[in-house]
Amino acid sequence: MSDALEQFRSETRAWLEANCPAEMRLAVTSEDETCWGGRNFKFTSQAQKDWMDRMGAKGWTVPEWPKAYGGGGLSKEEAKVLSSELRRIKARSPLNSFGIWMLGPALLKFGSEEQKKHYLPQIARGEIRWCQGYSEPGSGSDLASLRTSAEDKGDHYLVNGQKVWTSYADKADWIFCLVRTDPTVAKHLGISFLLFDMASPGVSTAPIKLISGASPFCQTFFDNVKVPKENLVGVSGKGWDIAKYLLTHEREMIGAMDTGDARETMAQVAARKIGLENGTIADAALRTDIIRHEIDAWAFALTMERVKDTAKAGQGVGALSSMLKYYGTELNKQRMELLMSIGGSDGLLWDGDNQGDGDLSRSWLRSRANSIEGGTSEINLNIIAKRVLELPGA
Amino acid sequence: MALVLNEDQAMIRDSAEGFFKAEAPTTAFRKLRDSKDATGFDRALWKKMAEMGFAGVLVPEGHGGSGFGYVGAGLIQEAIGRNLSLSPMLSTAILAATALLVGGTDEQKANYLPKIASGDLLMALASDEKSRHTPNHVATTAAASGNGFKLNGTKSFVLDGHVADKLIVAARTAGADGDTDGITLFLVDPKAAGVSIARQSMVDSRNAAKVVLNDVQVDGADVLGGVGSGWAILERALDAGRACLAAEMLGVSAQSFETTVDYLKTRDQFGVKIGTFQALQHRAAHLFCEVELARSVTLRALQALDEGDDRASIFASLAKAKGGEVAKLATNEGVQLHGGIGMTDEFDIGLYMKRARAARETFGDIAFNGDRLAKMMGY
């Protein structure tokens, strides 16, 4: 490692020692302890707020974004050092944010200079919490058929329609939203990408209760919502390009979920719950299922690694990234099924006295959505068939 | 090590792909098969492979080899898998070379490795005795006799055993059947008194021999590695075989997949290309993913052998298990999606299915390697 990078590491270590509160180095034990920021966020502790504010002020919530847009301006190598130093002290994520994960990358690519200077620093500092307005009741897999309209009224758009599966819409400050600005052209060509305040008159939300008992998603209604013209990102009618870019981003993110090496392996869970006999899991038939799953999971993890290494080596990964969402989510569902089998009747608990009762069954149910949200498995297979295999009519 | 090929390795891949496509395509395979060739491969091809540095792929340059390592060997095997090329690559250049490199004395290495690299010496590993791969099942005995040992037993599925100039035989000098301790490896002359070798032709048109040893006298100097400690050498040779078979199966899978996708784009039914049907598109797209997974585990297993990674055995079993399942899927989907012509001898896809089946059984399928992997991981 170069001297400059070593210097950066020691400075970073010293800064984190001084600025990461002790409470923020403990493992997260419940969803409430995740920091999402935003105008109305209720911090669970002063430490949580301090940690977000300090990292945000330094731009280290988005280490590789340019400094001019509120980022840390770090090189790839420096960002790696920062993340390894954060892991070293087991620091919690200072800020979870759809702004960081989704809107930010789209604005960096498609936004005007003015928009980047205005929105990106707010995202970096956790001041505005964003939600994504994509799916509609009649437009799921066929997203481009969306009907929420934005009528050009000279100095503003008038937005009318309904979105569904809007994650945390009831808690978000602003929305990035796909709307139809031109109903007369082919469906992909009449879509635009708008940003607006969820506090605007005419916006309302209703949470949807899921089979897991949680309500992370909402229905979102727009009734004559006035949106200033300057809130359009990119060119009117070109919103589908931005949507596709973001979906690719989202699919890679969902595909990569749950491959962290920190979790107890399935074999360890099985050994703990079922026990070992002569060094092997006491239930031989279930062990075979576990082995086959672990082989696939390991092969997938190595494929993720290969995709990253291929990208780092400057070679194209287009064909490889398209499979990650499909395979990763199917594997995760299979993993949850097996964990439920290993858990037996314990896995069926819903409410209970012990901390953790119900966690497994709810996670199992939650995982069913993995292969639906962000493009179903079937849609992703269509994409592979079309873009990678170039099959006719796909 | 990054899971990508470096520049040298990319060159080996390109030259191997070009070589086997030109020199040993499926038409050459068919010619050898249909003529019931006594050798089972083309000796002139093996000479050319030696000139290319393929026969000596694992042999260090000091012993006249090219020293490309296991990643190099895997890339050659992948090209062999793509073209169903017949050669003693696995038996001699991979299994025997590994056993000699791991367990050989300086003298043994100097005697044998240069001849392997030059293509002048064929060797075969005689370890299996049961029809399902169980390498620690060694009932063949080696009893002390004179200044050496007397071997008795029967070996099955000895790859290229019918043409080998030298056999590497696993026999028991101590312990009971199933023990890993007490196994010793011997270099045996196939022409020695008491050795009888019967060629067995297999479903994939490759050759495996049954070798019977009846009071075969070997010299003390013919022990490979220590007396009673042959297991570690045997394991490493088999792991090399597993990783390189995974690479060959990757070639089989990739070729079957590509041939099948091409067929979906050309075959007309109901007035359209059958590739327009979503039911078939999804099967092809899923197969694409599986082949990519096989590619990742195979490269990791080969790299682990080159690096001397202490998880090399785990990765070899992972690659063999996953690679075998993917080859099963790719070749079976290949036959099914080709429809009736997939069942004909005229089309190559069935040849790939036969090779995939044999390669899966060789040195353990997913049941064997999955169990081995799990035990090494502590469950």
mmCIF file of N, CA and C in Angstrom, chain A residues 267-268 271 276 279-281 287 290-292 294-296 298-300 302-306 309-311 313 315 319-320 322-323 326-327 331 377-382 384-385 388-394, chain B residues 1-5 257 261 264-265 273 275-276 278 280-282 284-286 288-293 295-297 299-300 311 314-315 318 321-322 325 328 366-367 370-375 377-379:
data_model
loop_
_atom_site.group_PDB
_atom_site.id
_atom_site.type_symbol
_atom_site.label_atom_id
_atom_site.label_comp_id
_atom_site.label_asym_id
_atom_site.label_seq_id
_atom_site.Cartn_x
_atom_site.Cartn_y
_atom_site.Cartn_z
ATOM 1 N N ALA A 267 -25.248 -24.474 8.002
ATOM 2 C CA ALA A 267 -24.741 -25.691 8.643
ATOM 3 C C ALA A 267 -24.582 -25.481 10.149
ATOM 4 N N GLN A 268 -24.143 -24.290 10.522
ATOM 5 C CA GLN A 268 -24.003 -24.002 11.951
ATOM 6 C C GLN A 268 -25.356 -23.971 12.652
ATOM 7 N N ALA A 271 -26.445 -27.549 12.971
ATOM 8 C CA ALA A 271 -25.687 -28.258 14.007
ATOM 9 C C ALA A 271 -26.215 -27.873 15.394
ATOM 10 N N LEU A 276 -25.146 -32.895 16.078
ATOM 11 C CA LEU A 276 -24.264 -33.687 15.229
ATOM 12 C C LEU A 276 -24.180 -35.109 15.761
ATOM 13 N N GLY A 279 -20.030 -36.336 13.931
ATOM 14 C CA GLY A 279 -19.526 -35.198 13.154
ATOM 15 C C GLY A 279 -20.385 -34.753 11.996
ATOM 16 N N THR A 280 -21.527 -35.432 11.778
ATOM 17 C CA THR A 280 -22.406 -34.975 10.699
ATOM 18 C C THR A 280 -23.801 -34.671 11.260
ATOM 19 N N ILE A 281 -24.516 -33.797 10.569
ATOM 20 C CA ILE A 281 -25.851 -33.387 11.031
ATOM 21 C C ILE A 281 -26.731 -34.625 11.199
ATOM 22 N N ARG A 287 -29.687 -33.148 5.887
ATOM 23 C CA ARG A 287 -28.284 -32.777 5.626
ATOM 24 C C ARG A 287 -28.004 -32.737 4.128
ATOM 25 N N ILE A 290 -29.289 -29.594 2.768
ATOM 26 C CA ILE A 290 -28.437 -28.476 3.192
ATOM 27 C C ILE A 290 -27.162 -28.442 2.351
ATOM 28 N N ILE A 291 -26.559 -29.604 2.154
ATOM 29 C CA ILE A 291 -25.324 -29.672 1.357
ATOM 30 C C ILE A 291 -25.573 -29.112 -0.042
ATOM 31 N N ARG A 292 -26.669 -29.550 -0.657
ATOM 32 C CA ARG A 292 -26.935 -29.106 -2.032
ATOM 33 C C ARG A 292 -27.179 -27.602 -2.089
ATOM 34 N N GLU A 294 -25.937 -25.399 0.096
ATOM 35 C CA GLU A 294 -24.676 -24.717 0.386
ATOM 36 C C GLU A 294 -23.746 -24.727 -0.830
ATOM 37 N N ILE A 295 -23.789 -25.806 -1.599
ATOM 38 C CA ILE A 295 -22.982 -25.858 -2.835
ATOM 39 C C ILE A 295 -23.422 -24.741 -3.789
ATOM 40 N N ASP A 296 -24.729 -24.611 -3.970
ATOM 41 C CA ASP A 296 -25.231 -23.552 -4.855
ATOM 42 C C ASP A 296 -24.920 -22.167 -4.300
ATOM 43 N N TRP A 298 -22.523 -21.270 -2.317
ATOM 44 C CA TRP A 298 -21.093 -20.979 -2.434
ATOM 45 C C TRP A 298 -20.727 -20.651 -3.882
ATOM 46 N N ALA A 299 -21.291 -21.427 -4.797
ATOM 47 C CA ALA A 299 -21.034 -21.172 -6.217
ATOM 48 C C ALA A 299 -21.538 -19.781 -6.606
ATOM 49 N N PHE A 300 -22.662 -19.383 -6.031
ATOM 50 C CA PHE A 300 -23.199 -18.049 -6.329
ATOM 51 C C PHE A 300 -22.303 -16.959 -5.732
ATOM 52 N N LEU A 302 -19.162 -17.111 -5.152
ATOM 53 C CA LEU A 302 -17.952 -17.019 -5.974
ATOM 54 C C LEU A 302 -18.238 -16.313 -7.297
ATOM 55 N N THR A 303 -19.461 -16.475 -7.793
ATOM 56 C CA THR A 303 -19.822 -15.787 -9.036
ATOM 57 C C THR A 303 -19.919 -14.273 -8.804
ATOM 58 N N MET A 304 -20.482 -13.895 -7.648
ATOM 59 C CA MET A 304 -20.509 -12.465 -7.293
ATOM 60 C C MET A 304 -19.078 -11.916 -7.243
ATOM 61 N N GLU A 305 -18.196 -12.707 -6.641
ATOM 62 C CA GLU A 305 -16.799 -12.296 -6.516
ATOM 63 C C GLU A 305 -16.171 -12.160 -7.910
ATOM 64 N N ARG A 306 -16.485 -13.109 -8.770
ATOM 65 C CA ARG A 306 -15.917 -13.082 -10.119
ATOM 66 C C ARG A 306 -16.426 -11.879 -10.908
ATOM 67 N N ASP A 309 -14.476 -8.919 -9.607
ATOM 68 C CA ASP A 309 -13.088 -8.968 -10.067
ATOM 69 C C ASP A 309 -13.003 -8.689 -11.564
ATOM 70 N N THR A 310 -14.000 -9.157 -12.314
ATOM 71 C CA THR A 310 -14.013 -8.920 -13.759
ATOM 72 C C THR A 310 -14.175 -7.422 -14.037
ATOM 73 N N ALA A 311 -15.063 -6.790 -13.275
ATOM 74 C CA ALA A 311 -15.272 -5.352 -13.446
ATOM 75 C C ALA A 311 -13.992 -4.594 -13.095
ATOM 76 N N ALA A 313 -11.012 -5.628 -13.296
ATOM 77 C CA ALA A 313 -9.986 -5.860 -14.317
ATOM 78 C C ALA A 313 -10.313 -5.103 -15.602
ATOM 79 N N GLN A 315 -12.911 -5.513 -17.536
ATOM 80 C CA GLN A 315 -13.626 -6.281 -18.554
ATOM 81 C C GLN A 315 -15.131 -6.114 -18.348
ATOM 82 N N ALA A 319 -23.257 -9.304 -19.199
ATOM 83 C CA ALA A 319 -23.918 -10.596 -19.256
ATOM 84 C C ALA A 319 -24.017 -11.230 -17.877
ATOM 85 N N LEU A 320 -23.048 -10.954 -17.017
ATOM 86 C CA LEU A 320 -23.050 -11.587 -15.710
ATOM 87 C C LEU A 320 -23.999 -10.906 -14.731
ATOM 88 N N SER A 322 -26.763 -9.465 -15.138
ATOM 89 C CA SER A 322 -28.196 -9.686 -15.356
ATOM 90 C C SER A 322 -28.702 -10.934 -14.628
ATOM 91 N N MET A 323 -27.806 -11.851 -14.279
ATOM 92 C CA MET A 323 -28.268 -13.069 -13.637
ATOM 93 C C MET A 323 -28.299 -12.959 -12.114
ATOM 94 N N TYR A 326 -31.860 -12.579 -10.374
ATOM 95 C CA TYR A 326 -32.651 -13.813 -10.498
ATOM 96 C C TYR A 326 -32.109 -14.901 -9.575
ATOM 97 N N TYR A 327 -30.850 -15.199 -9.703
ATOM 98 C CA TYR A 327 -30.311 -16.355 -8.980
ATOM 99 C C TYR A 327 -30.199 -16.078 -7.489
ATOM 100 N N LEU A 331 -32.172 -18.199 -4.574
ATOM 101 C CA LEU A 331 -31.365 -18.888 -3.562
ATOM 102 C C LEU A 331 -31.777 -18.482 -2.157
ATOM 103 N N SER A 377 -38.623 -12.824 -11.003
ATOM 104 C CA SER A 377 -37.675 -13.794 -11.580
ATOM 105 C C SER A 377 -37.974 -14.012 -13.057
ATOM 106 N N GLU A 378 -39.265 -14.082 -13.379
ATOM 107 C CA GLU A 378 -39.653 -14.358 -14.771
ATOM 108 C C GLU A 378 -39.246 -13.207 -15.689
ATOM 109 N N ILE A 379 -39.404 -11.960 -15.187
ATOM 110 C CA ILE A 379 -38.978 -10.803 -15.986
ATOM 111 C C ILE A 379 -37.468 -10.834 -16.181
ATOM 112 N N ASN A 380 -36.751 -11.211 -15.126
ATOM 113 C CA ASN A 380 -35.286 -11.265 -15.263
ATOM 114 C C ASN A 380 -34.843 -12.363 -16.219
ATOM 115 N N LEU A 381 -35.564 -13.491 -16.219
ATOM 116 C CA LEU A 381 -35.256 -14.536 -17.210
ATOM 117 C C LEU A 381 -35.528 -14.017 -18.621
ATOM 118 N N ASN A 382 -36.607 -13.236 -18.770
ATOM 119 C CA ASN A 382 -36.888 -12.622 -20.074
ATOM 120 C C ASN A 382 -35.718 -11.747 -20.518
ATOM 121 N N ILE A 384 -32.558 -11.909 -19.589
ATOM 122 C CA ILE A 384 -31.398 -12.730 -19.973
ATOM 123 C C ILE A 384 -31.616 -13.299 -21.382
ATOM 124 N N ALA A 385 -32.831 -13.805 -21.625
ATOM 125 C CA ALA A 385 -33.133 -14.399 -22.931
ATOM 126 C C ALA A 385 -32.956 -13.378 -24.054
ATOM 127 N N VAL A 388 -28.881 -11.292 -23.347
ATOM 128 C CA VAL A 388 -27.681 -12.130 -23.313
ATOM 129 C C VAL A 388 -27.741 -13.213 -24.394
ATOM 130 N N LEU A 389 -28.862 -13.933 -24.434
ATOM 131 C CA LEU A 389 -28.961 -15.046 -25.387
ATOM 132 C C LEU A 389 -29.426 -14.576 -26.762
ATOM 133 N N GLU A 390 -29.990 -13.371 -26.805
ATOM 134 C CA GLU A 390 -30.500 -12.791 -28.058
ATOM 135 C C GLU A 390 -31.442 -13.753 -28.770
ATOM 136 N N LEU A 391 -32.345 -14.336 -28.010
ATOM 137 C CA LEU A 391 -33.331 -15.241 -28.597
ATOM 138 C C LEU A 391 -34.393 -14.432 -29.338
ATOM 139 N N PRO A 392 -34.932 -14.987 -30.410
ATOM 140 C CA PRO A 392 -35.885 -14.222 -31.226
ATOM 141 C C PRO A 392 -37.175 -13.929 -30.451
ATOM 142 N N GLY A 393 -37.681 -12.719 -30.649
ATOM 143 C CA GLY A 393 -38.979 -12.356 -30.067
ATOM 144 C C GLY A 393 -38.960 -12.190 -28.565
ATOM 145 N N ALA A 394 -37.789 -12.301 -27.927
ATOM 146 C CA ALA A 394 -37.719 -12.171 -26.470
ATOM 147 C C ALA A 394 -37.693 -10.704 -26.081
ATOM 148 N N MET B 1 -6.391 -14.421 -4.744
ATOM 149 C CA MET B 1 -6.179 -14.140 -6.161
ATOM 150 C C MET B 1 -7.519 -13.758 -6.803
ATOM 151 N N ALA B 2 -7.465 -12.737 -7.661
ATOM 152 C CA ALA B 2 -8.706 -12.300 -8.318
ATOM 153 C C ALA B 2 -9.252 -13.441 -9.184
ATOM 154 N N LEU B 3 -10.578 -13.551 -9.213
ATOM 155 C CA LEU B 3 -11.221 -14.632 -9.978
ATOM 156 C C LEU B 3 -11.343 -14.245 -11.454
ATOM 157 N N VAL B 4 -10.229 -13.930 -12.043
ATOM 158 C CA VAL B 4 -10.188 -13.649 -13.479
ATOM 159 C C VAL B 4 -8.904 -14.263 -14.034
ATOM 160 N N LEU B 5 -8.873 -14.471 -15.339
ATOM 161 C CA LEU B 5 -7.666 -14.997 -15.967
ATOM 162 C C LEU B 5 -6.674 -13.858 -16.161
ATOM 163 N N PHE B 257 -24.735 -25.876 -24.116
ATOM 164 C CA PHE B 257 -25.599 -24.704 -23.955
ATOM 165 C C PHE B 257 -25.611 -23.865 -25.233
ATOM 166 N N VAL B 261 -28.775 -23.140 -27.714
ATOM 167 C CA VAL B 261 -29.310 -21.799 -27.977
ATOM 168 C C VAL B 261 -29.324 -21.524 -29.485
ATOM 169 N N LEU B 264 -32.307 -23.197 -30.938
ATOM 170 C CA LEU B 264 -33.561 -22.469 -30.664
ATOM 171 C C LEU B 264 -33.753 -21.311 -31.647
ATOM 172 N N LYS B 265 -32.641 -20.808 -32.178
ATOM 173 C CA LYS B 265 -32.726 -19.671 -33.094
ATOM 174 C C LYS B 265 -32.952 -20.095 -34.551
ATOM 175 N N LYS B 273 -39.676 -19.417 -35.063
ATOM 176 C CA LYS B 273 -38.515 -20.030 -34.413
ATOM 177 C C LYS B 273 -38.948 -20.514 -33.029
ATOM 178 N N GLY B 275 -37.298 -20.630 -30.489
ATOM 179 C CA GLY B 275 -36.721 -19.734 -29.484
ATOM 180 C C GLY B 275 -37.633 -18.583 -29.094
ATOM 181 N N THR B 276 -38.735 -18.396 -29.823
ATOM 182 C CA THR B 276 -39.684 -17.345 -29.429
ATOM 183 C C THR B 276 -40.589 -17.810 -28.291
ATOM 184 N N GLN B 278 -41.671 -18.708 -24.710
ATOM 185 C CA GLN B 278 -41.138 -18.293 -23.409
ATOM 186 C C GLN B 278 -40.754 -19.495 -22.530
ATOM 187 N N LEU B 280 -39.329 -22.115 -23.395
ATOM 188 C CA LEU B 280 -37.975 -22.534 -23.752
ATOM 189 C C LEU B 280 -36.957 -21.443 -23.422
ATOM 190 N N GLN B 281 -37.358 -20.176 -23.597
ATOM 191 C CA GLN B 281 -36.456 -19.059 -23.271
ATOM 192 C C GLN B 281 -36.030 -19.127 -21.811
ATOM 193 N N HIS B 282 -36.994 -19.402 -20.942
ATOM 194 C CA HIS B 282 -36.674 -19.401 -19.514
ATOM 195 C C HIS B 282 -35.740 -20.557 -19.150
ATOM 196 N N ALA B 284 -33.518 -21.855 -21.151
ATOM 197 C CA ALA B 284 -32.198 -21.483 -21.663
ATOM 198 C C ALA B 284 -31.550 -20.427 -20.766
ATOM 199 N N ALA B 285 -32.346 -19.465 -20.308
ATOM 200 C CA ALA B 285 -31.803 -18.385 -19.463
ATOM 201 C C ALA B 285 -31.326 -18.943 -18.125
ATOM 202 N N HIS B 286 -32.093 -19.892 -17.566
ATOM 203 C CA HIS B 286 -31.669 -20.519 -16.312
ATOM 204 C C HIS B 286 -30.363 -21.289 -16.518
ATOM 205 N N PHE B 288 -28.059 -20.679 -18.645
ATOM 206 C CA PHE B 288 -26.971 -19.693 -18.725
ATOM 207 C C PHE B 288 -26.408 -19.397 -17.336
ATOM 208 N N CYS B 289 -27.313 -19.165 -16.375
ATOM 209 C CA CYS B 289 -26.876 -18.847 -15.010
ATOM 210 C C CYS B 289 -26.065 -19.996 -14.421
ATOM 211 N N GLU B 290 -26.568 -21.211 -14.614
ATOM 212 C CA GLU B 290 -25.901 -22.375 -14.025
ATOM 213 C C GLU B 290 -24.488 -22.561 -14.606
ATOM 214 N N VAL B 291 -24.348 -22.341 -15.906
ATOM 215 C CA VAL B 291 -23.020 -22.488 -16.514
ATOM 216 C C VAL B 291 -22.055 -21.450 -15.939
ATOM 217 N N GLU B 292 -22.568 -20.240 -15.693
ATOM 218 C CA GLU B 292 -21.706 -19.203 -15.101
ATOM 219 C C GLU B 292 -21.271 -19.596 -13.685
ATOM 220 N N LEU B 293 -22.167 -20.224 -12.920
ATOM 221 C CA LEU B 293 -21.792 -20.674 -11.576
ATOM 222 C C LEU B 293 -20.708 -21.747 -11.655
ATOM 223 N N ARG B 295 -18.519 -22.045 -13.931
ATOM 224 C CA ARG B 295 -17.270 -21.386 -14.315
ATOM 225 C C ARG B 295 -16.563 -20.794 -13.085
ATOM 226 N N SER B 296 -17.331 -20.205 -12.192
ATOM 227 C CA SER B 296 -16.737 -19.567 -11.008
ATOM 228 C C SER B 296 -16.103 -20.597 -10.074
ATOM 229 N N VAL B 297 -16.823 -21.685 -9.765
ATOM 230 C CA VAL B 297 -16.279 -22.674 -8.823
ATOM 231 C C VAL B 297 -15.063 -23.386 -9.420
ATOM 232 N N LEU B 299 -12.823 -22.169 -11.615
ATOM 233 C CA LEU B 299 -11.646 -21.302 -11.581
ATOM 234 C C LEU B 299 -11.085 -21.223 -10.161
ATOM 235 N N ARG B 300 -11.976 -21.120 -9.164
ATOM 236 C CA ARG B 300 -11.508 -21.044 -7.783
ATOM 237 C C ARG B 300 -10.762 -22.325 -7.392
ATOM 238 N N ARG B 311 -7.552 -24.913 1.587
ATOM 239 C CA ARG B 311 -8.926 -25.336 1.271
ATOM 240 C C ARG B 311 -9.015 -25.945 -0.137
ATOM 241 N N ILE B 314 -11.453 -28.776 -0.453
ATOM 242 C CA ILE B 314 -12.846 -28.318 -0.358
ATOM 243 C C ILE B 314 -13.295 -27.741 -1.699
ATOM 244 N N PHE B 315 -12.460 -26.890 -2.276
ATOM 245 C CA PHE B 315 -12.845 -26.265 -3.544
ATOM 246 C C PHE B 315 -12.889 -27.290 -4.683
ATOM 247 N N LEU B 318 -16.153 -28.977 -4.265
ATOM 248 C CA LEU B 318 -17.216 -28.031 -4.622
ATOM 249 C C LEU B 318 -17.345 -27.941 -6.142
ATOM 250 N N ALA B 321 -18.657 -31.273 -7.654
ATOM 251 C CA ALA B 321 -20.074 -31.479 -7.364
ATOM 252 C C ALA B 321 -20.953 -30.560 -8.212
ATOM 253 N N LYS B 322 -20.645 -29.268 -8.182
ATOM 254 C CA LYS B 322 -21.474 -28.305 -8.911
ATOM 255 C C LYS B 322 -21.304 -28.479 -10.420
ATOM 256 N N GLU B 325 -23.363 -31.376 -11.690
ATOM 257 C CA GLU B 325 -24.804 -31.108 -11.762
ATOM 258 C C GLU B 325 -25.129 -30.214 -12.956
ATOM 259 N N LYS B 328 -24.922 -32.211 -16.114
ATOM 260 C CA LYS B 328 -26.128 -33.046 -16.255
ATOM 261 C C LYS B 328 -27.268 -32.217 -16.830
ATOM 262 N N ILE B 366 -21.951 -35.693 -7.071
ATOM 263 C CA ILE B 366 -22.325 -34.703 -6.049
ATOM 264 C C ILE B 366 -22.581 -35.385 -4.703
ATOM 265 N N ALA B 367 -23.039 -36.632 -4.727
ATOM 266 C CA ALA B 367 -23.291 -37.319 -3.451
ATOM 267 C C ALA B 367 -21.969 -37.536 -2.713
ATOM 268 N N GLY B 370 -20.245 -33.867 -2.212
ATOM 269 C CA GLY B 370 -21.018 -33.061 -1.267
ATOM 270 C C GLY B 370 -20.803 -33.554 0.159
ATOM 271 N N ASP B 371 -20.823 -34.848 0.330
ATOM 272 C CA ASP B 371 -20.597 -35.433 1.652
ATOM 273 C C ASP B 371 -19.169 -35.120 2.129
ATOM 274 N N ARG B 372 -18.218 -35.247 1.223
ATOM 275 C CA ARG B 372 -16.810 -34.971 1.567
ATOM 276 C C ARG B 372 -16.632 -33.508 1.966
ATOM 277 N N LEU B 373 -17.242 -32.638 1.168
ATOM 278 C CA LEU B 373 -17.180 -31.201 1.432
ATOM 279 C C LEU B 373 -17.774 -30.875 2.802
ATOM 280 N N ALA B 374 -18.941 -31.449 3.076
ATOM 281 C CA ALA B 374 -19.615 -31.155 4.346
ATOM 282 C C ALA B 374 -18.774 -31.645 5.531
ATOM 283 N N LYS B 375 -18.195 -32.818 5.399
ATOM 284 C CA LYS B 375 -17.356 -33.339 6.495
ATOM 285 C C LYS B 375 -16.143 -32.433 6.712
ATOM 286 N N MET B 377 -16.095 -29.362 6.218
ATOM 287 C CA MET B 377 -16.596 -28.115 6.801
ATOM 288 C C MET B 377 -17.159 -28.335 8.208
ATOM 289 N N GLY B 378 -17.113 -29.567 8.668
ATOM 290 C CA GLY B 378 -17.526 -29.831 10.046
ATOM 291 C C GLY B 378 -18.990 -30.158 10.235
ATOM 292 N N TYR B 379 -19.700 -30.553 9.150
ATOM 293 C CA TYR B 379 -21.087 -30.983 9.348
ATOM 294 C C TYR B 379 -21.421 -32.205 8.520
#
